Tab-separated table of C-alpha atoms in Angstrom:
chain	number	residue	atom	x	y	z
A	1	MET	CA	-12.472	-9.461	3.500
A	2	PHE	CA	-10.921	-6.004	3.205
A	3	LEU	CA	-7.544	-5.905	5.034
A	4	TYR	CA	-5.925	-2.521	5.588
A	5	GLY	CA	-2.423	-1.708	6.798
A	6	TYR	CA	0.040	1.162	7.215
A	7	GLY	CA	2.924	0.332	9.547
A	8	ALA	CA	5.224	3.354	9.395
A	9	TYR	CA	6.347	6.464	11.303
A	10	GLY	CA	5.048	5.052	14.578
A	11	LEU	CA	1.488	5.947	13.576
A	12	GLY	CA	-1.067	3.595	15.063
A	13	GLU	CA	-4.129	2.390	13.162
A	14	GLU	CA	-6.516	1.891	16.042
A	15	ALA	CA	-9.966	0.411	15.467
A	16	ARG	CA	-12.420	3.297	15.195
A	17	PHE	CA	-15.778	4.013	13.654
A	18	ASP	CA	-15.785	5.062	10.000
A	19	SER	CA	-19.175	5.596	8.394
A	20	ASN	CA	-17.707	4.920	4.933
A	21	LEU	CA	-17.043	1.315	5.909
A	22	ILE	CA	-20.750	0.666	6.449
A	23	SER	CA	-21.134	0.497	2.675
A	24	LEU	CA	-18.686	-2.427	2.661
A	25	VAL	CA	-20.191	-4.209	5.639
A	26	ASP	CA	-23.688	-3.873	4.183
A	27	ARG	CA	-22.462	-5.733	1.099
A	28	GLY	CA	-21.034	-8.656	3.016
A	29	MET	CA	-17.455	-7.524	3.522
A	30	ILE	CA	-15.436	-8.023	6.704
A	31	TYR	CA	-13.080	-5.131	7.460
A	32	ALA	CA	-9.794	-5.742	9.290
A	33	ILE	CA	-6.802	-3.612	10.289
A	34	ALA	CA	-3.387	-5.274	10.595
A	35	HIS	CA	-1.435	-3.953	13.605
A	36	ILE	CA	1.989	-4.478	12.100
A	37	ARG	CA	5.410	-3.387	13.265
A	38	GLY	CA	6.278	0.122	12.146
A	39	GLY	CA	3.168	1.436	13.862
A	40	ASN	CA	2.963	2.068	17.603
A	41	GLU	CA	-0.036	-0.077	18.532
A	42	LEU	CA	2.065	-2.103	20.966
A	43	GLY	CA	4.394	0.667	22.084
A	44	LYS	CA	7.625	2.367	21.028
A	45	GLN	CA	9.558	-0.855	20.427
A	46	TRP	CA	6.814	-2.029	18.054
A	47	TYR	CA	7.676	1.013	15.947
A	48	GLU	CA	11.448	0.623	16.267
A	49	ASP	CA	11.203	-2.997	15.086
A	50	GLY	CA	9.538	-1.883	11.850
A	51	LYS	CA	11.892	0.791	10.514
A	52	LEU	CA	15.346	1.162	8.977
A	53	MET	CA	17.160	-2.196	8.881
A	54	LYS	CA	14.152	-3.962	10.416
A	55	LYS	CA	11.616	-2.711	7.853
A	56	LYS	CA	10.901	-6.161	6.448
A	57	ASN	CA	9.210	-7.048	9.741
A	58	THR	CA	6.362	-4.794	8.585
A	59	PHE	CA	5.780	-6.820	5.437
A	60	ASN	CA	6.137	-10.169	7.171
A	61	ASP	CA	3.649	-9.115	9.853
A	62	PHE	CA	1.080	-8.191	7.218
A	63	ILE	CA	1.540	-11.497	5.405
A	64	ASP	CA	1.252	-13.338	8.732
A	65	SER	CA	-1.967	-11.434	9.466
A	66	ALA	CA	-3.431	-12.449	6.113
A	67	GLU	CA	-2.415	-16.085	6.580
A	68	TYR	CA	-3.939	-16.112	10.067
A	69	LEU	CA	-7.256	-14.797	8.756
A	70	ILE	CA	-7.274	-17.409	5.991
A	71	SER	CA	-6.282	-20.329	8.222
A	72	ASN	CA	-8.999	-19.383	10.724
A	73	ASN	CA	-11.652	-19.295	7.991
A	74	TRP	CA	-12.358	-15.577	8.106
A	75	THR	CA	-11.632	-15.386	4.386
A	76	SER	CA	-9.821	-17.141	1.548
A	77	LYS	CA	-7.142	-16.164	-0.951
A	78	ASP	CA	-9.717	-15.553	-3.689
A	79	ARG	CA	-11.759	-13.254	-1.421
A	80	LEU	CA	-9.042	-11.242	0.276
A	81	LEU	CA	-8.646	-7.578	-0.731
A	82	ILE	CA	-5.838	-5.407	0.640
A	83	SER	CA	-5.209	-1.682	0.712
A	84	GLY	CA	-2.594	0.825	1.830
A	85	ALA	CA	-1.964	4.521	1.247
A	86	SER	CA	1.239	6.563	1.003
A	87	ALA	CA	3.740	4.658	3.194
A	88	GLY	CA	1.034	1.996	3.239
A	89	GLY	CA	1.735	1.675	-0.479
A	90	LEU	CA	5.272	0.802	0.581
A	91	LEU	CA	3.612	-1.988	2.509
A	92	VAL	CA	1.270	-3.358	-0.162
A	93	GLY	CA	3.911	-3.101	-2.908
A	94	PRO	CA	6.476	-5.404	-1.266
A	95	VAL	CA	3.746	-7.733	0.006
A	96	ILE	CA	2.352	-8.430	-3.464
A	97	ASN	CA	5.902	-8.913	-4.735
A	98	MET	CA	6.594	-11.417	-1.957
A	99	ARG	CA	3.256	-13.255	-1.915
A	100	PRO	CA	1.176	-12.411	-4.983
A	101	ASP	CA	-0.683	-15.703	-4.548
A	102	LEU	CA	-2.130	-14.654	-1.198
A	103	PHE	CA	-4.455	-11.886	-2.368
A	104	LYS	CA	-7.280	-11.422	-4.841
A	105	ALA	CA	-6.809	-7.684	-5.357
A	106	ALA	CA	-4.806	-4.741	-4.041
A	107	HIS	CA	-5.400	-0.993	-3.924
A	108	LEU	CA	-2.404	1.306	-3.550
A	109	ASP	CA	-3.277	4.968	-2.934
A	110	VAL	CA	-0.640	7.693	-3.519
A	111	PRO	CA	1.876	4.878	-2.994
A	112	PHE	CA	5.551	5.270	-2.131
A	113	VAL	CA	6.727	2.567	-4.542
A	114	ASP	CA	9.991	3.948	-5.962
A	115	ILE	CA	11.868	4.374	-2.712
A	116	MET	CA	15.350	4.154	-4.240
A	117	ASN	CA	15.112	7.033	-6.709
A	118	THR	CA	13.183	9.235	-4.302
A	119	MET	CA	15.546	8.667	-1.371
A	120	TRP	CA	18.529	9.218	-3.656
A	121	ASP	CA	17.277	12.638	-4.771
A	122	GLU	CA	18.190	15.140	-2.047
A	123	SER	CA	16.582	17.983	-4.016
A	124	LEU	CA	13.139	16.659	-3.084
A	125	PRO	CA	11.738	18.458	-0.008
A	126	LEU	CA	11.211	15.425	2.232
A	127	THR	CA	14.107	13.163	1.280
A	128	THR	CA	16.826	13.841	3.857
A	129	GLU	CA	14.499	13.887	6.871
A	130	GLU	CA	13.142	10.534	5.706
A	131	TYR	CA	16.566	8.956	6.250
A	132	LEU	CA	15.507	8.438	9.874
A	133	GLU	CA	12.643	6.196	8.783
A	134	TRP	CA	14.007	4.247	5.811
A	135	GLY	CA	17.771	4.768	5.830
A	136	ASN	CA	20.318	6.710	3.829
A	137	PRO	CA	20.888	5.036	0.438
A	138	HIS	CA	24.321	6.666	0.233
A	139	GLU	CA	25.377	4.110	2.856
A	140	LYS	CA	26.031	0.746	1.211
A	141	SER	CA	24.301	-1.417	3.814
A	142	ALA	CA	21.185	0.776	3.815
A	143	TYR	CA	21.154	0.918	0.010
A	144	SER	CA	21.290	-2.863	-0.324
A	145	TYR	CA	18.583	-3.415	2.282
A	146	MET	CA	16.220	-0.797	0.857
A	147	ARG	CA	16.676	-2.079	-2.672
A	148	SER	CA	15.882	-5.627	-1.547
A	149	TYR	CA	12.288	-4.620	-0.760
A	150	SER	CA	11.679	-1.556	-2.979
A	151	PRO	CA	8.394	-2.300	-4.819
A	152	TYR	CA	9.519	-0.925	-8.189
A	153	ASN	CA	12.908	-2.617	-8.134
A	154	ASN	CA	11.504	-6.023	-7.232
A	155	VAL	CA	8.749	-6.420	-9.819
A	156	THR	CA	9.483	-9.674	-11.643
A	157	ARG	CA	7.987	-11.825	-14.375
A	158	LYS	CA	5.175	-13.654	-12.567
A	159	ALA	CA	1.441	-13.545	-11.923
A	160	TYR	CA	0.096	-10.742	-9.722
A	161	PRO	CA	-3.335	-10.128	-8.185
A	162	SER	CA	-5.648	-7.478	-9.622
A	163	ILE	CA	-4.105	-4.089	-8.852
A	164	PHE	CA	-5.576	-0.587	-8.724
A	165	LEU	CA	-3.409	2.484	-8.109
A	166	THR	CA	-4.589	6.020	-7.417
A	167	THR	CA	-2.422	9.129	-7.436
A	168	SER	CA	-2.674	12.910	-7.750
A	169	ILE	CA	-0.834	15.190	-10.133
A	170	ASN	CA	-0.086	17.826	-7.459
A	171	ASP	CA	1.167	15.421	-4.805
A	172	SER	CA	4.241	17.005	-3.194
A	173	GLN	CA	4.933	14.047	-0.880
A	174	VAL	CA	4.805	11.096	-3.280
A	175	GLY	CA	5.264	12.126	-6.897
A	176	TYR	CA	2.727	10.840	-9.419
A	177	TRP	CA	5.627	9.458	-11.446
A	178	GLU	CA	6.224	6.766	-8.827
A	179	PRO	CA	2.987	4.786	-9.373
A	180	THR	CA	3.085	5.663	-13.085
A	181	LYS	CA	6.459	4.022	-13.730
A	182	TYR	CA	5.542	1.192	-11.357
A	183	VAL	CA	2.434	0.419	-13.435
A	184	ALA	CA	4.474	0.568	-16.648
A	185	LYS	CA	6.945	-1.976	-15.279
A	186	LEU	CA	4.167	-4.240	-14.031
A	187	ARG	CA	2.478	-4.150	-17.443
A	188	THR	CA	5.738	-5.177	-19.064
A	189	LEU	CA	6.571	-8.060	-16.722
A	190	LYS	CA	3.431	-9.543	-15.184
A	191	THR	CA	2.285	-12.811	-16.725
A	192	ASP	CA	-1.408	-12.779	-15.747
A	193	ASN	CA	-4.505	-11.215	-17.297
A	194	ASN	CA	-5.753	-9.630	-14.071
A	195	PRO	CA	-6.766	-5.956	-14.173
A	196	LEU	CA	-4.048	-3.359	-13.619
A	197	LEU	CA	-5.425	0.177	-13.441
A	198	LEU	CA	-3.965	3.618	-12.733
A	199	LYS	CA	-6.287	6.533	-11.894
A	200	VAL	CA	-4.753	10.025	-11.758
A	201	ASN	CA	-6.541	12.966	-10.181
A	202	LEU	CA	-5.477	16.003	-12.231
A	203	GLU	CA	-6.285	18.530	-9.502
A	204	ALA	CA	-5.636	17.024	-6.079
A	205	GLY	CA	-2.597	16.638	-3.834
A	206	HIS	CA	-1.410	13.946	-1.425
A	207	GLN	CA	-4.587	13.992	0.657
A	208	GLY	CA	-6.791	13.480	-2.385
A	209	ALA	CA	-9.740	15.516	-3.586
A	210	SER	CA	-10.805	18.545	-1.563
A	211	GLY	CA	-14.373	18.942	-0.450
A	212	ARG	CA	-16.521	16.393	1.337
A	213	TYR	CA	-18.468	15.182	-1.680
A	214	GLU	CA	-15.487	14.869	-4.005
A	215	GLU	CA	-13.685	12.807	-1.376
A	216	LEU	CA	-16.712	10.543	-0.994
A	217	LYS	CA	-16.921	10.068	-4.771
A	218	ASP	CA	-13.293	8.927	-4.852
A	219	THR	CA	-13.875	6.537	-1.950
A	220	ALA	CA	-16.966	5.123	-3.649
A	221	PHE	CA	-14.996	4.555	-6.859
A	222	GLU	CA	-12.228	2.731	-4.964
A	223	TYR	CA	-14.697	0.600	-3.009
A	224	ALA	CA	-16.658	-0.219	-6.146
A	225	TRP	CA	-13.552	-1.471	-7.917
A	226	MET	CA	-12.418	-3.571	-4.970
A	227	LEU	CA	-15.858	-5.085	-4.496
A	228	SER	CA	-16.110	-5.897	-8.197
A	229	GLN	CA	-13.006	-8.052	-7.908
A	230	VAL	CA	-14.885	-10.456	-5.619
A	231	GLY	CA	-18.091	-10.355	-7.637
A	232	ILE	CA	-20.033	-7.897	-5.474
A	233	VAL	CA	-22.037	-5.344	-7.469
A	234	PHE	CA	-21.830	-1.838	-6.030
A	235	CYS	CA	-25.284	-0.216	-6.124
A	236	TRP	CA	-25.594	3.533	-5.745
């Protein structure tokens, strides 16, 4: 099973047709979207209950979704793949810190994983307006809460699932240094032998490669890696 989530900014992830996903379905994968708090799938309050000092609801909802799918025999821990991009990386990061045993592999794309340093740096173009979503770390209560779930700050010495991170050198929204330092810390502390890979696009920005075919190549690479983690060979 491939479980995707976002859960931020009140942006809903409604079920919709995506031709790329056919390549997963054709190879025996089930695709699921977790409607977690922080999005707006169930209205404005659903969003309000997944931001600022209620942000951990987002992570707990995603974990609950995964446990539901496992307990109802849709998948199992050793066959469950998860993915999130940008603020969705600030979903997958905390989730694999909290419950690394629950997932086989995780893909984090242009992930917001060093929330403390980024939100502390007011010289970055998006920082101060982001206070409305995550909180102002100059306020003690917000600082403590944000740090308690920040992916980078909560990496500890334990076993993690297989992890694949993708980033772009010209990303102006989530700096490439965030996943880079996150990977370095994981390599230092994790106790398992599972793959941990970082792929950097040396031309693209936050939205990834430009051009239809380049985008498809990147998607195929990401799918191929995820599928390989559950023993499915990706045939071109």
